[in-house]
Structure formats: C-alpha cells, structure tokens
PDB file of C-alpha atoms in Angstrom:
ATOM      1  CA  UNK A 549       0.000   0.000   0.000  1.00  0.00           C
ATOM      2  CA  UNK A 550       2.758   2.257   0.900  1.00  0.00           C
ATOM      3  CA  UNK A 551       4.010   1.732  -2.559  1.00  0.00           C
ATOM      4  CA  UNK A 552       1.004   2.686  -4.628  1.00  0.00           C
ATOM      5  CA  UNK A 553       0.590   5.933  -2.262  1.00  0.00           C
ATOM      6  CA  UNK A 554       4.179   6.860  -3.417  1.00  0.00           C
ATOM      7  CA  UNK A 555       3.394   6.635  -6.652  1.00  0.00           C
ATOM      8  CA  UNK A 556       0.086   8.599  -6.230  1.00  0.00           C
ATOM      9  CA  UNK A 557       2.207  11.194  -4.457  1.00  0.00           C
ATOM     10  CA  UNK A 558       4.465  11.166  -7.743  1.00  0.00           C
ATOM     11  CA  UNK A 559       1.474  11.510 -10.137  1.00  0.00           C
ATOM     12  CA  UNK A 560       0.069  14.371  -8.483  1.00  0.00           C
ATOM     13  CA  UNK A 561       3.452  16.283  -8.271  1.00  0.00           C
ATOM     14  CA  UNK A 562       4.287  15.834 -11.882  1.00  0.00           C
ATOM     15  CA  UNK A 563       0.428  16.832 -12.522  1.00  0.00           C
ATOM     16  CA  UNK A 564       1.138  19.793 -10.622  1.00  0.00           C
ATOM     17  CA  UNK A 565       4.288  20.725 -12.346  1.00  0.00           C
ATOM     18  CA  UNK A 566       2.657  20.672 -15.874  1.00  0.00           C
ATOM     19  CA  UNK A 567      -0.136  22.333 -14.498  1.00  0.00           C
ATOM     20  CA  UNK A 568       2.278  25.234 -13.584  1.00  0.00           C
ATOM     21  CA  UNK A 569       4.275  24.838 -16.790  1.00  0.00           C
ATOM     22  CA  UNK A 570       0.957  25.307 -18.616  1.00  0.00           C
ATOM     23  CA  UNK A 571      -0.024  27.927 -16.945  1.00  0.00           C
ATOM     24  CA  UNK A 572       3.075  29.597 -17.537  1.00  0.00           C
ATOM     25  CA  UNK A 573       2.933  29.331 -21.435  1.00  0.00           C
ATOM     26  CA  UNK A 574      -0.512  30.652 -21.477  1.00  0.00           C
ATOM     27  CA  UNK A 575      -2.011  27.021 -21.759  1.00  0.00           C
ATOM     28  CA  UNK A 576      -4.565  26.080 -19.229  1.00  0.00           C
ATOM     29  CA  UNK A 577      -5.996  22.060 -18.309  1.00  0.00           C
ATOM     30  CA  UNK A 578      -8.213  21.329 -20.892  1.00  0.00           C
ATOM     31  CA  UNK A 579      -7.978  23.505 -23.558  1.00  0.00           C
ATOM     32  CA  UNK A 580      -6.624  22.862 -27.217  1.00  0.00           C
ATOM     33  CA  UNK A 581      -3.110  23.985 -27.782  1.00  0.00           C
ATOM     34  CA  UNK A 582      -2.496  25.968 -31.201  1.00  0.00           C
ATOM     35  CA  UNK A 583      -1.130  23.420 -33.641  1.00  0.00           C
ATOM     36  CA  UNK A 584       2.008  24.740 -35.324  1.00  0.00           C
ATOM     37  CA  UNK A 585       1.002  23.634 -38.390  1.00  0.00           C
ATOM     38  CA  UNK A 586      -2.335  25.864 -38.664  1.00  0.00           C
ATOM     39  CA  UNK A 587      -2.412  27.690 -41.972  1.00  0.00           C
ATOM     40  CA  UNK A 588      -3.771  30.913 -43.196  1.00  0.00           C
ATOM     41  CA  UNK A 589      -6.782  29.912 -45.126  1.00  0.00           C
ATOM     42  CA  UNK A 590      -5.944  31.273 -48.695  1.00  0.00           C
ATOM     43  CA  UNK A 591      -7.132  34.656 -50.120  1.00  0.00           C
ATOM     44  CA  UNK A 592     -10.250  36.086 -51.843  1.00  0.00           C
ATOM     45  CA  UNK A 593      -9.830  36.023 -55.485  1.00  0.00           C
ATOM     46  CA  UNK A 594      -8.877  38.923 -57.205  1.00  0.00           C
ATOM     47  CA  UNK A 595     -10.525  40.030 -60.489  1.00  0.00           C
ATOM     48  CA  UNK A 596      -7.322  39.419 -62.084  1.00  0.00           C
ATOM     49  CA  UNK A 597      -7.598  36.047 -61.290  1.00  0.00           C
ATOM     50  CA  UNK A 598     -10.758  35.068 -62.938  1.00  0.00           C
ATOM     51  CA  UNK A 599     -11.613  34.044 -66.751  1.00  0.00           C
ATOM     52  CA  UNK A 600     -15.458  34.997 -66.553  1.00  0.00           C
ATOM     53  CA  UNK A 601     -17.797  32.827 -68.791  1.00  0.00           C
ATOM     54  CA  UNK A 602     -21.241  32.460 -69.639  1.00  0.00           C
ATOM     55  CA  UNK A 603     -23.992  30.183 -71.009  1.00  0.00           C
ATOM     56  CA  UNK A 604     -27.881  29.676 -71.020  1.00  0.00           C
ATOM     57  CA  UNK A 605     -28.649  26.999 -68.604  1.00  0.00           C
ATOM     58  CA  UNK A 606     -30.262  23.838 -70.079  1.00  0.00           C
ATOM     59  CA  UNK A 607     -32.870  23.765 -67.184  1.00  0.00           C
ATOM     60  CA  UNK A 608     -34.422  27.248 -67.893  1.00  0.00           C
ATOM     61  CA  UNK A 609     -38.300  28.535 -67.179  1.00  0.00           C
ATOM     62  CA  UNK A 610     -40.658  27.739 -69.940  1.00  0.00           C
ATOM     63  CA  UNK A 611     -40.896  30.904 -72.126  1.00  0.00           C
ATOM     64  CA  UNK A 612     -38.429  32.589 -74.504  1.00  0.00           C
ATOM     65  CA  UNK A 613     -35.225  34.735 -73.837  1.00  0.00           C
ATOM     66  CA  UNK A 614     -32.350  34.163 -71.177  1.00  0.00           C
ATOM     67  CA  UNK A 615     -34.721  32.546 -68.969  1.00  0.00           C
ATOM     68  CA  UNK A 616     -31.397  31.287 -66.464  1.00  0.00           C
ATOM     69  CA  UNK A 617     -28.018  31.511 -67.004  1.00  0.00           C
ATOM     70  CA  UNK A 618     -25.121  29.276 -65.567  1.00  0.00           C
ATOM     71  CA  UNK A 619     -21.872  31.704 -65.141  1.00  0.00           C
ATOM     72  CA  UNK A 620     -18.453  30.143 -64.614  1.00  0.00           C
ATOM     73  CA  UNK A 621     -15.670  31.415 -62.696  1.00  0.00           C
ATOM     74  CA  UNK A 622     -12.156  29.867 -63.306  1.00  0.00           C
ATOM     75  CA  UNK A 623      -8.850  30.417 -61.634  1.00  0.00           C
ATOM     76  CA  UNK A 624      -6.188  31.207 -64.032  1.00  0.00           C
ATOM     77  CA  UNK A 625      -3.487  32.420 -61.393  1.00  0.00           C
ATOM     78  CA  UNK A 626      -0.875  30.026 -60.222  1.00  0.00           C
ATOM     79  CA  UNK A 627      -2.509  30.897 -56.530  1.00  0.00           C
ATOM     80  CA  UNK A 628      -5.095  28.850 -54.729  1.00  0.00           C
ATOM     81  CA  UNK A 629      -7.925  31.542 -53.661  1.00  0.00           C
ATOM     82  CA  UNK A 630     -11.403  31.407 -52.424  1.00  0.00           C
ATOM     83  CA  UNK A 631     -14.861  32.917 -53.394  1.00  0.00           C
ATOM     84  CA  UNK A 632     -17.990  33.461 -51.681  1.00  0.00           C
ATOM     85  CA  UNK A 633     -21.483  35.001 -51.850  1.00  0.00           C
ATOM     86  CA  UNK A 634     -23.981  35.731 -54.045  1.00  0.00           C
ATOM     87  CA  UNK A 635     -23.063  37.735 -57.382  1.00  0.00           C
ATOM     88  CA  UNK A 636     -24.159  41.220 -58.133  1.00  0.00           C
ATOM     89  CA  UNK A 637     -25.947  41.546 -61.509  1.00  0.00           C
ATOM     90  CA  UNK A 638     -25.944  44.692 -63.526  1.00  0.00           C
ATOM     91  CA  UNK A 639     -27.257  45.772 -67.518  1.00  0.00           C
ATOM     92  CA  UNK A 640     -25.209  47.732 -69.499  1.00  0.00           C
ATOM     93  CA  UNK A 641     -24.606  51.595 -67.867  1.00  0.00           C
ATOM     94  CA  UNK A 642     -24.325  50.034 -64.843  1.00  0.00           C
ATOM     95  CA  UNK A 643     -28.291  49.591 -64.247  1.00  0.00           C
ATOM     96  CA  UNK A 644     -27.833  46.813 -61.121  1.00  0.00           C
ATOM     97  CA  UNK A 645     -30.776  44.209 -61.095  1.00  0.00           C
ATOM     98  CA  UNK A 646     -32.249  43.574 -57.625  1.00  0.00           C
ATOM     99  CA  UNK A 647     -30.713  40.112 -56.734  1.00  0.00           C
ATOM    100  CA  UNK A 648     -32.296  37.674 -54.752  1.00  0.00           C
ATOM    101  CA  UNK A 649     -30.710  35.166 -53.284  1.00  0.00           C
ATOM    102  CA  UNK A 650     -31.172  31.296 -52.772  1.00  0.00           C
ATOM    103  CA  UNK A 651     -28.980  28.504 -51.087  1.00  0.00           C
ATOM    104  CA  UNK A 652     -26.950  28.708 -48.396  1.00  0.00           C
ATOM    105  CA  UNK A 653     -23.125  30.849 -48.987  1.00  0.00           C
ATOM    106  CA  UNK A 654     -19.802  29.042 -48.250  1.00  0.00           C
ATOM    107  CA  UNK A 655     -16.823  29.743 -48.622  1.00  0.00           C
ATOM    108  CA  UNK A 656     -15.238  27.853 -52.065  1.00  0.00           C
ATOM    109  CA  UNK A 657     -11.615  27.038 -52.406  1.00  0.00           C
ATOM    110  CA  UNK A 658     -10.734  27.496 -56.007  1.00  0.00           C
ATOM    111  CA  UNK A 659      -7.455  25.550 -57.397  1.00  0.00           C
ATOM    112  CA  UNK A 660      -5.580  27.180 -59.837  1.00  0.00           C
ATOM    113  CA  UNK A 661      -7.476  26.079 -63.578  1.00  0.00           C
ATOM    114  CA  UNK A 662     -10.510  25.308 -60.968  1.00  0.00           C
ATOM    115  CA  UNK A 663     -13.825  26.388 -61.419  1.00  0.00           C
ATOM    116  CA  UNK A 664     -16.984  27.591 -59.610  1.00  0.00           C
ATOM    117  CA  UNK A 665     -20.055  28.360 -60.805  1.00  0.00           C
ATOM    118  CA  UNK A 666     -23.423  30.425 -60.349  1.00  0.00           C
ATOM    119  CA  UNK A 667     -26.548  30.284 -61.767  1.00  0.00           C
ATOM    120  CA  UNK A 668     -28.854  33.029 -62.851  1.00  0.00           C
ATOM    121  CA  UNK A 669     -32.690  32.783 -63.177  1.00  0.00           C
ATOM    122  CA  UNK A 670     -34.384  36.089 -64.494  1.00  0.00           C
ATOM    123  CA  UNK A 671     -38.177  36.959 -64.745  1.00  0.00           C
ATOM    124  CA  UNK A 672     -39.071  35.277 -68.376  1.00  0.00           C
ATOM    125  CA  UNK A 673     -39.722  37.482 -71.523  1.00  0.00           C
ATOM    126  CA  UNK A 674     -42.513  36.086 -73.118  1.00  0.00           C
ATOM    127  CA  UNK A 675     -43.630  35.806 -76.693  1.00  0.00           C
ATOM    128  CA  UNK A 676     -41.282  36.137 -80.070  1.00  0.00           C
ATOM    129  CA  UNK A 677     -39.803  39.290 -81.477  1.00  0.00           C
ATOM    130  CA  UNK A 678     -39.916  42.235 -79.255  1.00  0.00           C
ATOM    131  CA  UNK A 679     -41.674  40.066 -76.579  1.00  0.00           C
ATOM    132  CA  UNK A 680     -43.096  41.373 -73.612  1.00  0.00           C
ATOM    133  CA  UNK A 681     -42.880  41.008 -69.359  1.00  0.00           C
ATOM    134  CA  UNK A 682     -46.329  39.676 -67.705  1.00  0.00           C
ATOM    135  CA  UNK A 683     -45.803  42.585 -65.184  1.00  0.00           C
ATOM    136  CA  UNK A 684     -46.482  45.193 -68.583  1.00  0.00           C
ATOM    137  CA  UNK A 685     -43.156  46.661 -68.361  1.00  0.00           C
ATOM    138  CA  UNK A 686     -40.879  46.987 -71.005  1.00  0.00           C
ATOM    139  CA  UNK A 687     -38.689  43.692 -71.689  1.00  0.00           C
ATOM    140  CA  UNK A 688     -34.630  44.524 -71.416  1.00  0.00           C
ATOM    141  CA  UNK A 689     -31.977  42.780 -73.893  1.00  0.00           C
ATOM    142  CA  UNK A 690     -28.363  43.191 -73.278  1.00  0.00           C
ATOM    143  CA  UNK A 691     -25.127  41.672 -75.625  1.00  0.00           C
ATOM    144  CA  UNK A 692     -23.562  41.405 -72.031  1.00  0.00           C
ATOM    145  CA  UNK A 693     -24.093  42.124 -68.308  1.00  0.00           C
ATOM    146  CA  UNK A 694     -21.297  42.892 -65.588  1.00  0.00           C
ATOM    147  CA  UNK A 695     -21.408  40.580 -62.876  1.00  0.00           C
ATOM    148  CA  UNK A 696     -19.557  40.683 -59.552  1.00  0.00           C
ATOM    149  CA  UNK A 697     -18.836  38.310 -56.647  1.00  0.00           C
ATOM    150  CA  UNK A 698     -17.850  39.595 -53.370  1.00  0.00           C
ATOM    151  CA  UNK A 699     -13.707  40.663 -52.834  1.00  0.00           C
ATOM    152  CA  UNK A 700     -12.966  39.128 -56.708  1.00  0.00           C
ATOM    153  CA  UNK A 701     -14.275  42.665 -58.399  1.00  0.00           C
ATOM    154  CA  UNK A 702     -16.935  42.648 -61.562  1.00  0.00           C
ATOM    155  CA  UNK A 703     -16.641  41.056 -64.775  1.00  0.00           C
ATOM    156  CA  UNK A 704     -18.548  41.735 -68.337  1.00  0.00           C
ATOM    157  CA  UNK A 705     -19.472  39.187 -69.857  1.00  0.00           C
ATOM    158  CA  UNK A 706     -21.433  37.972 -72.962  1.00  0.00           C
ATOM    159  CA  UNK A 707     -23.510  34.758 -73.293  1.00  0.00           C
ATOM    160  CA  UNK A 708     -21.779  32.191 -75.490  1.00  0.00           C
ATOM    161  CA  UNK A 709     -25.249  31.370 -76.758  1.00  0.00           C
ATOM    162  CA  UNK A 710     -27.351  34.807 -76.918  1.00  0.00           C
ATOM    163  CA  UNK A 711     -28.306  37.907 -75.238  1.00  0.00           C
ATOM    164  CA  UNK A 712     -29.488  38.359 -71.723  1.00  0.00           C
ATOM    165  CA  UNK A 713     -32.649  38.994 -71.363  1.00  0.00           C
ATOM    166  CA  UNK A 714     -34.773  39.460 -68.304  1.00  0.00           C
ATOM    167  CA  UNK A 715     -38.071  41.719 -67.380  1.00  0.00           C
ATOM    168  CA  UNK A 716     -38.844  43.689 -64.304  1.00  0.00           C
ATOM    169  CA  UNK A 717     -34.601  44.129 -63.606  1.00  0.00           C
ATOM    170  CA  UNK A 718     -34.947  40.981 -61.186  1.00  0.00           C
ATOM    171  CA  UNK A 719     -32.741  37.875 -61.219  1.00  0.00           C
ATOM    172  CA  UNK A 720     -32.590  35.175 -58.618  1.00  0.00           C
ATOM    173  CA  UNK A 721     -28.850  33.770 -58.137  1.00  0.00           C
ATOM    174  CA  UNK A 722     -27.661  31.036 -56.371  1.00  0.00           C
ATOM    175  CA  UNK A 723     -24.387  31.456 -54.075  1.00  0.00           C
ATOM    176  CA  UNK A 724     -21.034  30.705 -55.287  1.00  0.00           C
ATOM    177  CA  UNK A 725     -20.158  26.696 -55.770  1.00  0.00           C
ATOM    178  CA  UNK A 726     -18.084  24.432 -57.277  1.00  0.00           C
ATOM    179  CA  UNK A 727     -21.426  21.850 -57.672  1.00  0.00           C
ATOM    180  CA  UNK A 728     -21.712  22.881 -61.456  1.00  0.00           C
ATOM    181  CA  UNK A 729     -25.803  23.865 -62.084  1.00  0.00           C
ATOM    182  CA  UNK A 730     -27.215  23.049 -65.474  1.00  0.00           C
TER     183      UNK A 730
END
C-alpha cells in the first residue's frame, strides 16, 4: 500500500508541475493547444484572377429569352484563392438588377485552372420578337451584363449562346459553388 501511495504522491506532483508549466505558457488544463502547423486559409480572389464565362442553362423557365443563365468562374493564377457570396448583376450603364438570393453561402476554395459556378434565373420574356414582361413593363436585352462576386471585383461578360434577357430588372442567383448547375 505504501508503494502505490508513493506513486500517487508522484502523479500528483508531476500533474502539478505541468499544471504550472501550462499555466506559464498561457495554456490552461483542458484547452486545445495551437497546432504549429495551422495555416492561413488562402485569399479572396482577385478580379485578375478570374476568366469569366457564360452560357444559357439547359434547365431554364418555360418561355423565350435568357430565362437562367449558368456563369463560370475559373482560376487562371498560379494561386489557390477562395470565393464566396452571391453575385451582383448589372445591364449595361451600370443599371444593377435587384438580386435575390437562394442557397446557403460558403466559402469555395478554387485551385488554380478550378472552377466555380453560379446560376442566374431572371423573370421570363414572353412571346417572339420584341416580346413582352407579364408585369407590362418593357422587356430589357443586353449583348452582355457585368457581374460581380464579393472581394474578386466585376466582370462583363457575354452569353456564349445569346443575349441576356430578363423583365422587371430581377434575377434570382444562387451562391457561389463548385457543384456545377445546369
């Protein structure tokens, strides 16, 4: 018995001295310690990093025009960066749509040569020609539209495959993601 109570004796002082050491370097009982090999997660990405790209989604609203638009954001630095948030969506002059968003944000690390996208759903033109808005305002058609993500600037950009074209300057976007829409 004496024994075991010597080495209880021991336990507790060496307990005690690493509780003081701890305590000391600013590390209590029971907390994490800061790993040293924590990185810096990497930066936003800079306009100057981004090819901008865009295409008319193949799951669109019934109707004619733009209907929804898939917009792709690649890396073409030699730096891993991130984006996040929902894109701003202007016409031509700088006429900004009212953006409303759907999906939950997060952050997305993009690789260099990755790629993220967003898609784009605007209220439908209707009919051929000219067409027209349900609401009885007058329909908009631009050759390209400057859209912006959060910290990684604003882009023009064309559609590979038309014009946008949207009524009622409304668009809902989903957030930033590297899940490609169609």
């Amino acid at each position: 018995m004496r024994h075991s109570n010597g080495i209880r004796r021991a336990a507790l002082a060496t307990t005690a001295v690493t509780a003081a050491a701890m305590a000391v370097t600013g590390i209590l009982p029971g907390t994490a310690m800061a790993a040293s090999t924590t990185t810096t997660p990497p930066p936003a990405c800079p306009a100057s990093a981004l090819q901008v790209s865009a295409w008319q989604a193949a799951h669109r609203p019934v109707g004619t025009g733009t209907g929804a638009a898939v917009v792709q954001f690649t890396n073409v630095s030699q730096k891993t960066c991130v984006l996040k948030g929902y894109p701003t969506v202007a016409g031509p002059g700088n006429t900004p749509l009212k953006v409303t968003p759907t999906g939950r944000a997060a952050a997305v690390t993009v690789r260099p040569q990755g790629k993220a996208w967003v898609k784009l759903t605007f209220v439908q033109v209707q009919g051929e020609g000219d067409g027209y808005c349900v609401s009885g305002k007058t329909p908009a058609a631009y050759p390209t539209m400057v859209i912006g993500l959060p910290h990684s600037g604003k882009h023009q950009v064309a559609l590979k495959d038309g014009w946008w074209a949207q009524c009622d300057n409304k668009v809902t976007a989903t957030p930033v993601s590297t899940v490609k829409p169609s």
